[in-house]
CSV table of C-alpha atoms in Angstrom, one decimal:
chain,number,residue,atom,x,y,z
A,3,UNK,CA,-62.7,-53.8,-14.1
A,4,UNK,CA,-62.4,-53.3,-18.0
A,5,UNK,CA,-59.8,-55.5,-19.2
A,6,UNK,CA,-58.6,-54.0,-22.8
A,7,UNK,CA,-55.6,-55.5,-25.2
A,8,UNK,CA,-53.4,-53.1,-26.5
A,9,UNK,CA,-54.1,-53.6,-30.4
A,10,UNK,CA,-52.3,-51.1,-31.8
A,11,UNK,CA,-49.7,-48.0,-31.2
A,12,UNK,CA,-50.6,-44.9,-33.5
A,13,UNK,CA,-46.8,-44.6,-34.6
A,14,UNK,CA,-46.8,-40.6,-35.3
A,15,UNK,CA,-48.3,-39.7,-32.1
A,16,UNK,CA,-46.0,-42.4,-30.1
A,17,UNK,CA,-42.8,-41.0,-32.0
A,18,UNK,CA,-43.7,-37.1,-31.9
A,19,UNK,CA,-44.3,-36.5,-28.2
A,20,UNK,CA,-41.6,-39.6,-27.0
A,21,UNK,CA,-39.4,-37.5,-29.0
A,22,UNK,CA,-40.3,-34.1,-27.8
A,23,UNK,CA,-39.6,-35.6,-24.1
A,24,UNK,CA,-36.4,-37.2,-24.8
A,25,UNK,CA,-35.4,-33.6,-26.5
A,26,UNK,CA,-36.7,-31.4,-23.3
A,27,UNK,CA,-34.5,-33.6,-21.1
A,28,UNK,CA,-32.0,-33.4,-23.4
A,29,UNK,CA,-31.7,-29.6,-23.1
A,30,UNK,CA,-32.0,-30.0,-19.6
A,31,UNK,CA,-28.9,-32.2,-19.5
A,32,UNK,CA,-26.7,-30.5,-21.6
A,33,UNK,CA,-27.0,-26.9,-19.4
A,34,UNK,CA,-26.2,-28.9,-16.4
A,35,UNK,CA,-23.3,-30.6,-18.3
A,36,UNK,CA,-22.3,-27.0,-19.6
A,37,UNK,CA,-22.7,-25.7,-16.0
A,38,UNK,CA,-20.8,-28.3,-14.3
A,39,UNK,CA,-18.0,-27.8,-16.7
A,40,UNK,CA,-17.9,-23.9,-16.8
A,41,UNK,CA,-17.5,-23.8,-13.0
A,42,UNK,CA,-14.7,-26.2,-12.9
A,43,UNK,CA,-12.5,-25.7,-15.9
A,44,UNK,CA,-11.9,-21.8,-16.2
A,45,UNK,CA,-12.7,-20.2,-19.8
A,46,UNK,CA,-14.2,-23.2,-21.6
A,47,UNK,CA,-18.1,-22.1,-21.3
A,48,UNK,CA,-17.2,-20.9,-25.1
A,49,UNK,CA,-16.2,-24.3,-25.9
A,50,UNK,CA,-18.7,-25.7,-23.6
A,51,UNK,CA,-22.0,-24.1,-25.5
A,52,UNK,CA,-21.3,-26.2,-28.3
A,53,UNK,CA,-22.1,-29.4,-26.7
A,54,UNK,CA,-25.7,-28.1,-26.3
A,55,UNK,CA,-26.6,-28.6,-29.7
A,56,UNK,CA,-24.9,-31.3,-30.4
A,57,UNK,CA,-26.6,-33.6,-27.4
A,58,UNK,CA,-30.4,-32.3,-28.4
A,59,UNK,CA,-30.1,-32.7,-32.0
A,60,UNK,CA,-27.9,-35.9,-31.4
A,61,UNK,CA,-31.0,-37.0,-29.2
A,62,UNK,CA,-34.1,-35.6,-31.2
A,63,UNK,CA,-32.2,-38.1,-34.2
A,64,UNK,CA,-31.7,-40.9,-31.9
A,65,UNK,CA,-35.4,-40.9,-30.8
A,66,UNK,CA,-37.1,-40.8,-34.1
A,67,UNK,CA,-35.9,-43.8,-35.3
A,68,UNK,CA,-35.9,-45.4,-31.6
A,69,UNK,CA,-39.4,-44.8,-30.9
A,70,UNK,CA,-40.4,-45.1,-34.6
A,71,UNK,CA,-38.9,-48.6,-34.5
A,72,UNK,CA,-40.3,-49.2,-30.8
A,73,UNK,CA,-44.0,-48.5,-32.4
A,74,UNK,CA,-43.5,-50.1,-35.8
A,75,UNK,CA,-42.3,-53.4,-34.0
A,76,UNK,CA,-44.6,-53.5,-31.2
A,77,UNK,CA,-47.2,-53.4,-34.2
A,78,UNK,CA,-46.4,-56.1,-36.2
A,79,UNK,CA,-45.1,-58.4,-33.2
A,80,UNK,CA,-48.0,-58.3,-31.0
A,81,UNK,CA,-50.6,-59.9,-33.6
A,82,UNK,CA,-47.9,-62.6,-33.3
A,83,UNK,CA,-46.6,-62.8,-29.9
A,84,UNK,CA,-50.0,-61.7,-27.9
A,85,UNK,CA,-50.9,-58.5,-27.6
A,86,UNK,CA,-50.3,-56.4,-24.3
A,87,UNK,CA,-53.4,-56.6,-22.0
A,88,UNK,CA,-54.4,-54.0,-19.1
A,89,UNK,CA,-57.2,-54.3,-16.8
A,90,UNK,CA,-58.2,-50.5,-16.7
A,91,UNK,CA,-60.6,-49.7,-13.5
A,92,UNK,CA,-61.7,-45.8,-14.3
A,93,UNK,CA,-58.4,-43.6,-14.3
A,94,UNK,CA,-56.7,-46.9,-12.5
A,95,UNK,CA,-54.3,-49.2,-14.4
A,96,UNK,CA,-55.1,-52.2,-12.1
A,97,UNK,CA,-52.6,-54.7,-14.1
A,98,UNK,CA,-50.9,-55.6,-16.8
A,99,UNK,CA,-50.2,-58.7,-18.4
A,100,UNK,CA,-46.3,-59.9,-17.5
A,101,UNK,CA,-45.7,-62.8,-20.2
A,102,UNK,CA,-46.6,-60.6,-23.6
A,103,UNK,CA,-45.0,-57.6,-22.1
A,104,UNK,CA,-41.9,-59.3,-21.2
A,105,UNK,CA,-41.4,-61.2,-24.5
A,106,UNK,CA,-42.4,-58.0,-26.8
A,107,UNK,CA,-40.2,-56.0,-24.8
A,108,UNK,CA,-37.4,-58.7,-25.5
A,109,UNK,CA,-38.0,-59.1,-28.8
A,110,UNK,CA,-38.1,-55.7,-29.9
A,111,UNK,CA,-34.6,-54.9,-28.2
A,112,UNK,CA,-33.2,-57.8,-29.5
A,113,UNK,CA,-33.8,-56.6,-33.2
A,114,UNK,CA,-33.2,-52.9,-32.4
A,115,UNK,CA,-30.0,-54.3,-30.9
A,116,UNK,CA,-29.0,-56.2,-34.4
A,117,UNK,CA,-29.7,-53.2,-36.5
A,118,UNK,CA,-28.0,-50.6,-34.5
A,119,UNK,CA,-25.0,-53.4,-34.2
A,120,UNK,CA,-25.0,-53.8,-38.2
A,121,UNK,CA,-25.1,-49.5,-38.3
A,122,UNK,CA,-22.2,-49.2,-35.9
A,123,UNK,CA,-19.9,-51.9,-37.3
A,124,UNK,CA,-19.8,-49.8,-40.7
A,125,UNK,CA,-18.8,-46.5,-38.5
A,126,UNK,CA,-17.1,-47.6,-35.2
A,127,UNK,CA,-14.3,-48.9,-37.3
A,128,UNK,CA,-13.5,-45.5,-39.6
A,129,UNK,CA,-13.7,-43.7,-35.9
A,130,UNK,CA,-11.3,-46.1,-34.3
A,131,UNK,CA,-9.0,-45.9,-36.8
A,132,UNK,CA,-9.1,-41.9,-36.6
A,133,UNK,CA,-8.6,-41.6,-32.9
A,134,UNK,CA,-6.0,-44.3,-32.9
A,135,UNK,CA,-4.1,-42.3,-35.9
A,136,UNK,CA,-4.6,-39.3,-33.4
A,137,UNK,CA,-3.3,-40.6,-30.3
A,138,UNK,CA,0.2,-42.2,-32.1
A,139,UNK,CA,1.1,-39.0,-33.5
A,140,UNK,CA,0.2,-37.1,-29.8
A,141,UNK,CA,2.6,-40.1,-29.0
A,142,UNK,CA,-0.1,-41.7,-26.4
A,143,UNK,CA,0.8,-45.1,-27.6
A,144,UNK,CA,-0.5,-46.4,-24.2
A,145,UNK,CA,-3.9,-45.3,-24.8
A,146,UNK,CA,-3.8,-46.3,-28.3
A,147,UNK,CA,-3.0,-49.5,-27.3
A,148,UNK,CA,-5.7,-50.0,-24.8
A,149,UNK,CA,-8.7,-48.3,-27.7
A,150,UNK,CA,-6.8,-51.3,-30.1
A,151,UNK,CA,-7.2,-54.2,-26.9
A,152,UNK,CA,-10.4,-52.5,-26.5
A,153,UNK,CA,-11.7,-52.6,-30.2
A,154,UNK,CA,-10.5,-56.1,-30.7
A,155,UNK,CA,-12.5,-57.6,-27.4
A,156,UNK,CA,-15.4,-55.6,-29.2
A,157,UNK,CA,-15.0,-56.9,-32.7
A,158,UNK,CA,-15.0,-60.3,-31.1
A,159,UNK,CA,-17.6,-62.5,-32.3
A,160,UNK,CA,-18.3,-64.1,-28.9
A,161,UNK,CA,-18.1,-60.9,-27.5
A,162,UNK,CA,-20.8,-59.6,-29.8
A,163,UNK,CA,-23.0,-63.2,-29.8
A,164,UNK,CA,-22.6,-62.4,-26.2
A,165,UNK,CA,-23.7,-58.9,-25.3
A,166,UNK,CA,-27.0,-59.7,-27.4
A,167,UNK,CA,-28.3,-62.6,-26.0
A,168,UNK,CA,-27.1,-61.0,-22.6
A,169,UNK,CA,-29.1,-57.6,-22.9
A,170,UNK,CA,-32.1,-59.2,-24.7
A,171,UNK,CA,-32.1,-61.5,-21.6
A,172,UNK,CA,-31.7,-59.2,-19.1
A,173,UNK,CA,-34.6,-56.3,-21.1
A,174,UNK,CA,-37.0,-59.2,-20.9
A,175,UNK,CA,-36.3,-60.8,-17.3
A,176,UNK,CA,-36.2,-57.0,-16.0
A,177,UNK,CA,-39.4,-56.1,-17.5
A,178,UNK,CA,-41.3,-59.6,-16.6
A,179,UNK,CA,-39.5,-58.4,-13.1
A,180,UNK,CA,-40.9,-55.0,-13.3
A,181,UNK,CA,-44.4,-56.0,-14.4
A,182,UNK,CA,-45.0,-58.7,-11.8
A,183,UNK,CA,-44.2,-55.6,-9.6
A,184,UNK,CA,-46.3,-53.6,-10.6
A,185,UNK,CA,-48.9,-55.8,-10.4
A,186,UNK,CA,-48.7,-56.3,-6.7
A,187,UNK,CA,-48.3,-52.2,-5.9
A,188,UNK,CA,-51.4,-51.7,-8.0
A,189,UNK,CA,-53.4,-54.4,-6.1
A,190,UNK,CA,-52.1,-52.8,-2.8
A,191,UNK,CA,-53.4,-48.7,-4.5
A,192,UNK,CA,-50.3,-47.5,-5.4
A,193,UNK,CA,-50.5,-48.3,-9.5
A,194,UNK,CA,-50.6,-45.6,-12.0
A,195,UNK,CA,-53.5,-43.2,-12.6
A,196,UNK,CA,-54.0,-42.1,-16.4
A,197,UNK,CA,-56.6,-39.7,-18.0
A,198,UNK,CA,-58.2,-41.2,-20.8
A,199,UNK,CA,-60.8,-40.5,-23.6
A,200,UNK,CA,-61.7,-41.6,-26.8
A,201,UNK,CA,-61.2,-39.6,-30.1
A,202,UNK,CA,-61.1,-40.9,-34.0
A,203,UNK,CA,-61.3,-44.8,-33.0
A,204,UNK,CA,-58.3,-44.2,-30.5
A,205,UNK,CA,-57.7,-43.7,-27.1
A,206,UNK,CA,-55.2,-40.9,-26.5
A,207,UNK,CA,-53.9,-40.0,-23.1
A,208,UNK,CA,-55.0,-36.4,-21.8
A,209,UNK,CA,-52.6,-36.6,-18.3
A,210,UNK,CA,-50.4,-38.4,-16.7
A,211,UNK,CA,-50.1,-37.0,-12.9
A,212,UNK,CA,-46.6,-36.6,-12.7
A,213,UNK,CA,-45.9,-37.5,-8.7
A,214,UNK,CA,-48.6,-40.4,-8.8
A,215,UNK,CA,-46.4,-42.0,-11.7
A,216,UNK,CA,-42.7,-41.3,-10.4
A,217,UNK,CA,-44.0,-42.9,-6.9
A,218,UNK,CA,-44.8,-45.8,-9.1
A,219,UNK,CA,-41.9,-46.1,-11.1
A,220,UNK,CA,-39.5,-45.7,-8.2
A,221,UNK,CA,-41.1,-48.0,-6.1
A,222,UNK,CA,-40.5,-50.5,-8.9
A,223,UNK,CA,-36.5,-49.4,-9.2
A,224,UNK,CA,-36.4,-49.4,-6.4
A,225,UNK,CA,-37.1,-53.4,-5.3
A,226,UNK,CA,-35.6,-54.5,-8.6
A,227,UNK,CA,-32.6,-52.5,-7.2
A,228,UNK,CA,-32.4,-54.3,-4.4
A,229,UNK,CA,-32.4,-57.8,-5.8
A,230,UNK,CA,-29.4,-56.5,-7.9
A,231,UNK,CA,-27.9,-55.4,-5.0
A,232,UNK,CA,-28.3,-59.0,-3.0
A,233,UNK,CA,-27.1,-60.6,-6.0
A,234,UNK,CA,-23.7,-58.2,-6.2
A,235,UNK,CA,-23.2,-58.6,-1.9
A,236,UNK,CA,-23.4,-62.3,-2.4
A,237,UNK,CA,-21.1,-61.7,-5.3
A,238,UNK,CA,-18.7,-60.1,-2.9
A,239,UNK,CA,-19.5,-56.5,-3.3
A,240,UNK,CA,-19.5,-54.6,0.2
A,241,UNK,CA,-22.8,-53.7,1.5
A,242,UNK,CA,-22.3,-50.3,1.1
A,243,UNK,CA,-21.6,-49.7,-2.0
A,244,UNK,CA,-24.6,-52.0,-2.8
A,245,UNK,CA,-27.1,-49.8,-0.5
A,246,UNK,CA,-25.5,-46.2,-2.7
A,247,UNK,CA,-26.3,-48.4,-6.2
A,248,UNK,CA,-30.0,-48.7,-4.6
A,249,UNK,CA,-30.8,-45.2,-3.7
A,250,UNK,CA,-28.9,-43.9,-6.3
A,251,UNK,CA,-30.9,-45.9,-9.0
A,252,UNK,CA,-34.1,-44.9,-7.3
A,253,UNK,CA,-33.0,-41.1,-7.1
A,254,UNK,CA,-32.6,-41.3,-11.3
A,255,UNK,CA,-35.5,-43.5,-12.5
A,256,UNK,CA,-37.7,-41.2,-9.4
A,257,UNK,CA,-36.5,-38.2,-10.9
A,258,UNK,CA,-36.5,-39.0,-15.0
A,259,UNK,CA,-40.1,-40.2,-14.2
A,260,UNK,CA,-41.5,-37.2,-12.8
A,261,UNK,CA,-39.3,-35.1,-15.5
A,262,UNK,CA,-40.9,-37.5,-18.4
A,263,UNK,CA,-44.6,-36.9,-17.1
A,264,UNK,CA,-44.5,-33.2,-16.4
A,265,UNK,CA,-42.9,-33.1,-19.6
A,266,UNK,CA,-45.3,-35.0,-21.3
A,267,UNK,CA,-48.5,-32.8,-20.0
A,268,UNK,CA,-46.9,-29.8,-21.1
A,269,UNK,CA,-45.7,-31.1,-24.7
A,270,UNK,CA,-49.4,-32.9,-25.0
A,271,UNK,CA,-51.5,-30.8,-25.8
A,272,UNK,CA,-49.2,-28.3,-28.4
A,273,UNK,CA,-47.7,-31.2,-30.4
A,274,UNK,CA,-50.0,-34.1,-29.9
A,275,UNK,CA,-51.2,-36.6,-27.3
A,276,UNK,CA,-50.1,-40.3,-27.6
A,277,UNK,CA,-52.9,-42.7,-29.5
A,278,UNK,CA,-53.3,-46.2,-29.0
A,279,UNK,CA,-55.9,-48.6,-29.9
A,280,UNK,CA,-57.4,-50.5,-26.9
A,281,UNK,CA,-60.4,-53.1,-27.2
C-alpha cells in the first residue's frame, strides 16, 4: 500500500472535463424537462425548447467558476490545512484521510458560499423588485406579499449568519461522514477502482469504471441516508416517508454517479483527462 498526499489539482484539466460533465447532464436534463412538459401541457414544446439552452449554458457558466474556484482553493488551502492523503493499493483507493478532507471541503464551501452570497445580494434584489412590480399589476397581491415575507426572512442578517455556518457545518460533518464510510467499504473490497499513470510530472486519471464507482457512491448515500432518516423519525416524521427519502436519495446519487463516470470516460480522452499531483 502506497500512501500519496494529494499536492496539487492541475486547475485546467480539473475545470475542463468537470465542466464538460456537468454540461452532458445538463443536456440530458433539460430534454427530460422539455419531455415531461410537452406531454403534459398541449402546444408548449415551442416554448419548451428554449429552456434547453438556457439550462446548458446557464450550467457550462456555473461550472467554470465552481470548479475553477473548487481547484484554485483546494490549492492554496491544503499547504495550510493538510493536504488530502490516499493510500493507493494498484487500481485500489484503499483510504482516504477524513480530518483534511472534511475541513478542506468545509472551508472551501464556506468561502464559495460568501462570494456567491456577496454576487447574489447585488442581483436578487433588482429581480425581486421586478417580479414583485409584475405580480401587483397581474393583481396577485397574495403572492407578492409572500416573495416580500419571503425576501425579508432572506435579507435577514441572522437568517444569512445562519444558513452559512449551517451549510458549512453540515458540507464538512457530511463529508467527514462520507469519508469515514468509505473507509470501512474499502477495507471490506467494495472502494473505488481508478486507472492511473503518470504523464508531465502529473498523474492523470485514464478510467473510472462507471458501475464499480456508482456502487461505491450509493452505498455511501445510502447509510448517510439513513442516519438522516433516524434523525427525522425521531423528529416525528412517519417511517415511511423517511424509508422513500432513503431510496430515493440512493436512486439519484446511484444514478448521477454512474452518469458522471460514463460521462467522464467518454469526455476524457477528446477534451482532456483530470491531473493531479500525488507524492
Amino acid at each position: 500500500m502506497a500512501t500519496k498526499e494529494l499536492k496539487s489539482i492541475d486547475i485546467a484539466s480539473y475545470t475542463i472535463i468537470s465542466t464538460g460533465i456537468a454540461t452532458l447532464i445538463s443536456i440530458l436534463i433539460s430534454i427530460i424537462i422539455v419531455g415531461i412538459f410537452a406531454a403534459s401541457v398541449p402546444n408548449s414544446i415551442g416554448v419548451m425548447m428554449y429552456i434547453i439552452p438556457t439550462i446548458v449554458f446557464g450550467t457550462m457558466i456555473c461550472s467554470i467558476f465552481l470548479y475553477f474556484s473548487q481547484g484554485y482553493l483546494y490549492n492554496v488551502l491544503s499547504k495550510k490545512l493538510g493536504f488530502i492523503k490516499l493510500d493507493i493499493e494498484g487500481d485500489y483507493i484503499k483510504q482516504v484521510s477524513a480530518k483534511e478532507t472534511g475541513l478542506i471541503f468545509g472551508v472551501i464551501t464556506l468561502i464559495l458560499i460568501l462570494v456567491i452570497y456577496l454576487a447574489l445580494s447585488l442581483i436578487i434584489p433588482l429581480f425581486i423588485s421586478s417580479l414583485m412590480t409584475l405580480l401587483m399589476y397581474a393583481s396577485q397581491t397574495d403572492v407578492a406579499t409572500f416573495v416580500y415575507q419571503l425576501m425579508f426572512v432572506i435579507s435577514n442578517p441572522i437568517s444569512i449568519a445562519v444558513g452559512i455556518i449551517g451549510s458549512t457545518i453540515i458540507v464538512s460533518v457530511f463529508t467527514l461522514l462520507g469519508v469515514y464510510i468509505y473507509n470501512v467499504l474499502a477495507n471490506s473490497e467494495r472502494g473505488i477502482l481508478v486507472k492511473l499513470s503518470e504523464a508531465n510530472g502529473f498523474t492523470q486519471l485514464d478510467l473510472l469504471p462507471p458501475v464499480n464507482f456508482a456502487i461505491a457512491m450509493g452505498a455511501i448515500s445510502l447509510i448517510l441516508n439513513i442516519i438522516i432518516a433516524i434523525v427525522l423519525i425521531i423528529s416525528g416524521v412517519q417511517i415511511f416517508n423517511a424509508l422513500i427519502d432513503v431510496l430515493l436519495g440512493f436512486f439519484i446519487v446511484f444514478i448521477a454517479s454512474l452518469l458522471v463516470a460514463a460521462f467522464y470516460n467518454f469526455l476524457a480522452p477528446k477534451i482532456g483527462k483530470l491531473k493531479v499531483e500525488l507524492e
